[in-house]
mmCIF file of C-alpha atoms in Angstrom:
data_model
loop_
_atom_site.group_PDB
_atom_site.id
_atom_site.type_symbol
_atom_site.label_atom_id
_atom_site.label_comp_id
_atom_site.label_asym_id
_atom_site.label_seq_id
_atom_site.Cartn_x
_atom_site.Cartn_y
_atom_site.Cartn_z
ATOM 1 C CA UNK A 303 158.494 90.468 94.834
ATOM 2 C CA UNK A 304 156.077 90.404 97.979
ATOM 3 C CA UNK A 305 153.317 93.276 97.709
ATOM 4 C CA UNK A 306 154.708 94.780 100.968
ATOM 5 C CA UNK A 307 158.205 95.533 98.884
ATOM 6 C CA UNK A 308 156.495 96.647 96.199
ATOM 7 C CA UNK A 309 154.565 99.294 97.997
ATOM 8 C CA UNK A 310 157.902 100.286 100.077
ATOM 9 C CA UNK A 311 159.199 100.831 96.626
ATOM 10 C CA UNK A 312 157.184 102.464 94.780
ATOM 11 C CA UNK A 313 156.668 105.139 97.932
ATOM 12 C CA UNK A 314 160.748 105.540 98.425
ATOM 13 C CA UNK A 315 160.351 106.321 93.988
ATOM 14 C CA UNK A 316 157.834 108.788 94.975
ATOM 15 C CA UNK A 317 159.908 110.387 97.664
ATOM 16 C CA UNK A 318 162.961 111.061 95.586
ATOM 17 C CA UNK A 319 162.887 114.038 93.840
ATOM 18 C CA UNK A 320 164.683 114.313 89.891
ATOM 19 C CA UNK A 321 167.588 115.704 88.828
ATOM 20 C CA UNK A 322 166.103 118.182 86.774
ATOM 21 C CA UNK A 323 163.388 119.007 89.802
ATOM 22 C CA UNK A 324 167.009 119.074 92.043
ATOM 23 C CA UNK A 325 168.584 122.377 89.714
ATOM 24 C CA UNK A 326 165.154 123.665 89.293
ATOM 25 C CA UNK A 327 164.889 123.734 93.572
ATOM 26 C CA UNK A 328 168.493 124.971 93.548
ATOM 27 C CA UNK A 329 168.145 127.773 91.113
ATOM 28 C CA UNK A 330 165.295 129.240 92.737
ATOM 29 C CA UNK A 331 167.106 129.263 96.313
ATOM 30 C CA UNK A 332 169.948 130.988 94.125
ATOM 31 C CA UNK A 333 167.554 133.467 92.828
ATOM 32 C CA UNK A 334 165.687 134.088 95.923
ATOM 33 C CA UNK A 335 169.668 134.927 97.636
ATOM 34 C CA UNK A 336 170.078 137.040 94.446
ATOM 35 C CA UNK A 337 167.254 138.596 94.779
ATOM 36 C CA UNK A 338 167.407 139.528 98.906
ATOM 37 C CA UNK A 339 170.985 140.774 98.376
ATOM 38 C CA UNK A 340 169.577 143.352 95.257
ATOM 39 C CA UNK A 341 166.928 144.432 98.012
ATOM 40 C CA UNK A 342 169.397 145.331 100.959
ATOM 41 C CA UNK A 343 171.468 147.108 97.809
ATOM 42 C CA UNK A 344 168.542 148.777 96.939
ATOM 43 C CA UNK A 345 167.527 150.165 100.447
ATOM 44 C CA UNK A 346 171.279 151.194 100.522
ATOM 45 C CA UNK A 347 171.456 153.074 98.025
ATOM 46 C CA UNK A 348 168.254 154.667 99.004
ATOM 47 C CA UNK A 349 169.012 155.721 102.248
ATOM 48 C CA UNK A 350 172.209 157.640 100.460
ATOM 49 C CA UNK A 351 169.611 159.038 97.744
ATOM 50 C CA UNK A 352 166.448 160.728 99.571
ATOM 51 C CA UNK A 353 164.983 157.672 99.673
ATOM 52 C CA UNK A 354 165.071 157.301 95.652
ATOM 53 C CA UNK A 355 165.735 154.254 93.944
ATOM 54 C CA UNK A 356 168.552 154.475 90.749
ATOM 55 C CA UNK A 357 167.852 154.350 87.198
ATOM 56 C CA UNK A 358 168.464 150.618 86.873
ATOM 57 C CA UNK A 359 170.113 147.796 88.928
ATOM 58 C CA UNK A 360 173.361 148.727 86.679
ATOM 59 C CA UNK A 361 174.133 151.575 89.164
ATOM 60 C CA UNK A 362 173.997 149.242 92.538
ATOM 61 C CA UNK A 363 177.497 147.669 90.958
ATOM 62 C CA UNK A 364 178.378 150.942 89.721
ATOM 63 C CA UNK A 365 178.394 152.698 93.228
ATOM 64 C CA UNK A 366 179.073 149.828 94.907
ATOM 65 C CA UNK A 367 176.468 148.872 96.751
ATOM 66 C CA UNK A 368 175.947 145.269 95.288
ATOM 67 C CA UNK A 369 178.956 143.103 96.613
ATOM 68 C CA UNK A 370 180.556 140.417 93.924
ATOM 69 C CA UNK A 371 180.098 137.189 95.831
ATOM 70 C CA UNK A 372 183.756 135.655 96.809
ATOM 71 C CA UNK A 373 185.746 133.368 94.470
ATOM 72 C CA UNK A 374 184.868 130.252 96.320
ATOM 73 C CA UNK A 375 181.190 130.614 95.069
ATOM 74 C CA UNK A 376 179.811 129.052 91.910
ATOM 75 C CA UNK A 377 177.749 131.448 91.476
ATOM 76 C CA UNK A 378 179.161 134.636 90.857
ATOM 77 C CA UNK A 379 176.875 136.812 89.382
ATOM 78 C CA UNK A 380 174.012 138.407 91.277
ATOM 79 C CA UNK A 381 171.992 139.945 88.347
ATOM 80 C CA UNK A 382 172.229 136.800 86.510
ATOM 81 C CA UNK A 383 169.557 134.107 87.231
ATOM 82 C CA UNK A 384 171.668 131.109 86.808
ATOM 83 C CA UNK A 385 168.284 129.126 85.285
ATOM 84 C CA UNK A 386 168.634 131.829 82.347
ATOM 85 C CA UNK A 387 169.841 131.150 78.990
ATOM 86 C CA UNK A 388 173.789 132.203 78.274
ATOM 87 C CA UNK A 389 173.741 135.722 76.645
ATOM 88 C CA UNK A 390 176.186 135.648 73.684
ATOM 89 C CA UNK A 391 179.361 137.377 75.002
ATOM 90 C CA UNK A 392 179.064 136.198 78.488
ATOM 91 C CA UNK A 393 181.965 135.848 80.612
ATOM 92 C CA UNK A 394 181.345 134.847 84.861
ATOM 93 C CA UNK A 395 183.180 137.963 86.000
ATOM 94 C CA UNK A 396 186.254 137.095 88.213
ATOM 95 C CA UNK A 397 186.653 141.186 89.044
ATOM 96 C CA UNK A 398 184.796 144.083 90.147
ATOM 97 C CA UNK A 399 185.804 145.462 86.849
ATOM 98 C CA UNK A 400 184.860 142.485 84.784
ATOM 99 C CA UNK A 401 181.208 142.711 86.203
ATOM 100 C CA UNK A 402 180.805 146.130 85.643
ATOM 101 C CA UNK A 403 181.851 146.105 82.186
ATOM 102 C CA UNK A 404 179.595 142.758 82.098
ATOM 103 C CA UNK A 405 176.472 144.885 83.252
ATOM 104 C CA UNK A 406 176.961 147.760 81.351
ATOM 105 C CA UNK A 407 176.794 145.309 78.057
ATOM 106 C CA UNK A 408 172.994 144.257 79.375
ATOM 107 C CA UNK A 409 173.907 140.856 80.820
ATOM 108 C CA UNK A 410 171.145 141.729 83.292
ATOM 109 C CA UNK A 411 168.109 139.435 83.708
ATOM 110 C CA UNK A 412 166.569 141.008 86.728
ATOM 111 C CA UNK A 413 164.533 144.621 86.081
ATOM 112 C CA UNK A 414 163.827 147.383 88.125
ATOM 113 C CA UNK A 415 159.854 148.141 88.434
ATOM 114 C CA UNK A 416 160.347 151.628 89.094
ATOM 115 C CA UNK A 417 163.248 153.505 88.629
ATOM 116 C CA UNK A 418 163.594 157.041 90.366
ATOM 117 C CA UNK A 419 160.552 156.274 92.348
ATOM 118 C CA UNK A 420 160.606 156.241 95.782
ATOM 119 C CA UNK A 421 161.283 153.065 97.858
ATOM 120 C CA UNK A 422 157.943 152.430 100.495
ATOM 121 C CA UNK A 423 159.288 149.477 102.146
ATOM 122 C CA UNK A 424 155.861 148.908 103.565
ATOM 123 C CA UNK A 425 154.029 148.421 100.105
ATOM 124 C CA UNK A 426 153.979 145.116 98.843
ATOM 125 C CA UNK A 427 154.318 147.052 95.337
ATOM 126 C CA UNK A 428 156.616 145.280 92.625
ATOM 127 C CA UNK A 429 160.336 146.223 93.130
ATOM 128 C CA UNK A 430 162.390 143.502 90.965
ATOM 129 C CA UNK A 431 161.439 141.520 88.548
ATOM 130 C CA UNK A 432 162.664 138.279 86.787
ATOM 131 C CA UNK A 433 162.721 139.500 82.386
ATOM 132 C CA UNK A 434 161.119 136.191 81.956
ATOM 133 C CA UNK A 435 160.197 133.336 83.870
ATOM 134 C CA UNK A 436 163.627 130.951 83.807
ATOM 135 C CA UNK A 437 162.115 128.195 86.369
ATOM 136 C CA UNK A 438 159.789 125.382 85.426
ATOM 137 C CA UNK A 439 156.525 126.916 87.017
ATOM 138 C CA UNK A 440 157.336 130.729 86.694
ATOM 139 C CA UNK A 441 159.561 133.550 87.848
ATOM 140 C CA UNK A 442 160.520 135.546 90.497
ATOM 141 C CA UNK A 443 159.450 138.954 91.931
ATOM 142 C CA UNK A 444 160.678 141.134 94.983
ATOM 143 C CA UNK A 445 158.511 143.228 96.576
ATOM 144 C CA UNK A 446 159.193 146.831 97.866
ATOM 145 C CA UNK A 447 158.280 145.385 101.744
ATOM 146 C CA UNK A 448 161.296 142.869 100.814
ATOM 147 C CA UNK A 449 159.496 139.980 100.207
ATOM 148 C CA UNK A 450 159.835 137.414 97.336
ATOM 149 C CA UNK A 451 156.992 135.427 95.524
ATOM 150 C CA UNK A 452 157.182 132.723 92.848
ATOM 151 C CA UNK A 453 154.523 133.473 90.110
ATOM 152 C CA UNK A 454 153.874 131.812 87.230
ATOM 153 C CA UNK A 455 154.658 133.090 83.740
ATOM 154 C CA UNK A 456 151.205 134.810 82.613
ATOM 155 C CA UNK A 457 151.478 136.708 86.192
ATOM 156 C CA UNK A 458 155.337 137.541 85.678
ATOM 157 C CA UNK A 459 154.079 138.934 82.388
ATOM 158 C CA UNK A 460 151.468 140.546 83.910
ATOM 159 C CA UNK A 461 153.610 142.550 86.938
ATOM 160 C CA UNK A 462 156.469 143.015 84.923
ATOM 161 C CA UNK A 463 154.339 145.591 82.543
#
């Protein structure tokens, strides 16, 4: 093989990305959509509440204000990270009902910083945070201003006190 291919090679090699770095990228975009609808829930619910944010995420399904994505998606769960672990018991809702009933039983992996507080969408203060860090470098947390940062696991650990 002439050095020139060899190079060419080796660069394309570099360029392509794994299959396990390919979920890893496509989990976090999942989370990051889970994670921006939970937020416009959230500042629905409180605009109906005083500005006060529920008791837990549980109640966003509960009063409707999280939507279940349509039956043409794969991923159907929006308080699931679909990186995580399957909790024993676990059953991809196909119904309103289903999820509720799938929420109240703690199949949750997304928590609430600060239940009954109220929601300053200008702090960048901790809103929602991944339980534990389900991606290769880290886990997920949304902001109160809406925003959503990667961190790694000793700073998930740390915010998610």
């Amino acid at each position: 093989m002439r050095p020139a291919t060899a190079i060419l090679l080796a660069l394309l090699t570099l360029g392509c990305d794994s299959q396990v770095d390919q979920n890893d990228r496509m989990t976090k975009y999942s989370c990051q959509r889970h994670l921006a609808n939970i937020y416009t829930a959230l500042r629905a619910y409180a605009d109906q509440n005083d500005g006060v944010l529920p008791d837990g995420l549980e109640a966003l399904v509960e009063r409707g204000h999280l939507a279940m994505p349509p039956e043409s998606s794969n991923d159907r769960d929006l308080l699931m990270c679909i990186a995580a672990a399957t909790p024993n018991g676990y059953v991809t809702p196909q119904t309103l009902e289903q999820w509720a009933a799938s929420v109240r039983n703690g199949h949750i992996t997304y928590r609430l910083c600060a239940p009954r507080s109220k929601l300053d969408t200008k702090a960048r203060t901790p809103l929602v945070v991944e339980i534990e860090a389900y991606h290769l470098d880290g886990g997920f947390v949304l902001y109160a201003d809406g925003s959503i940062e990667l961190l790694s696991e000793l700073e998930l650990a740390r915010v998610g006190k």
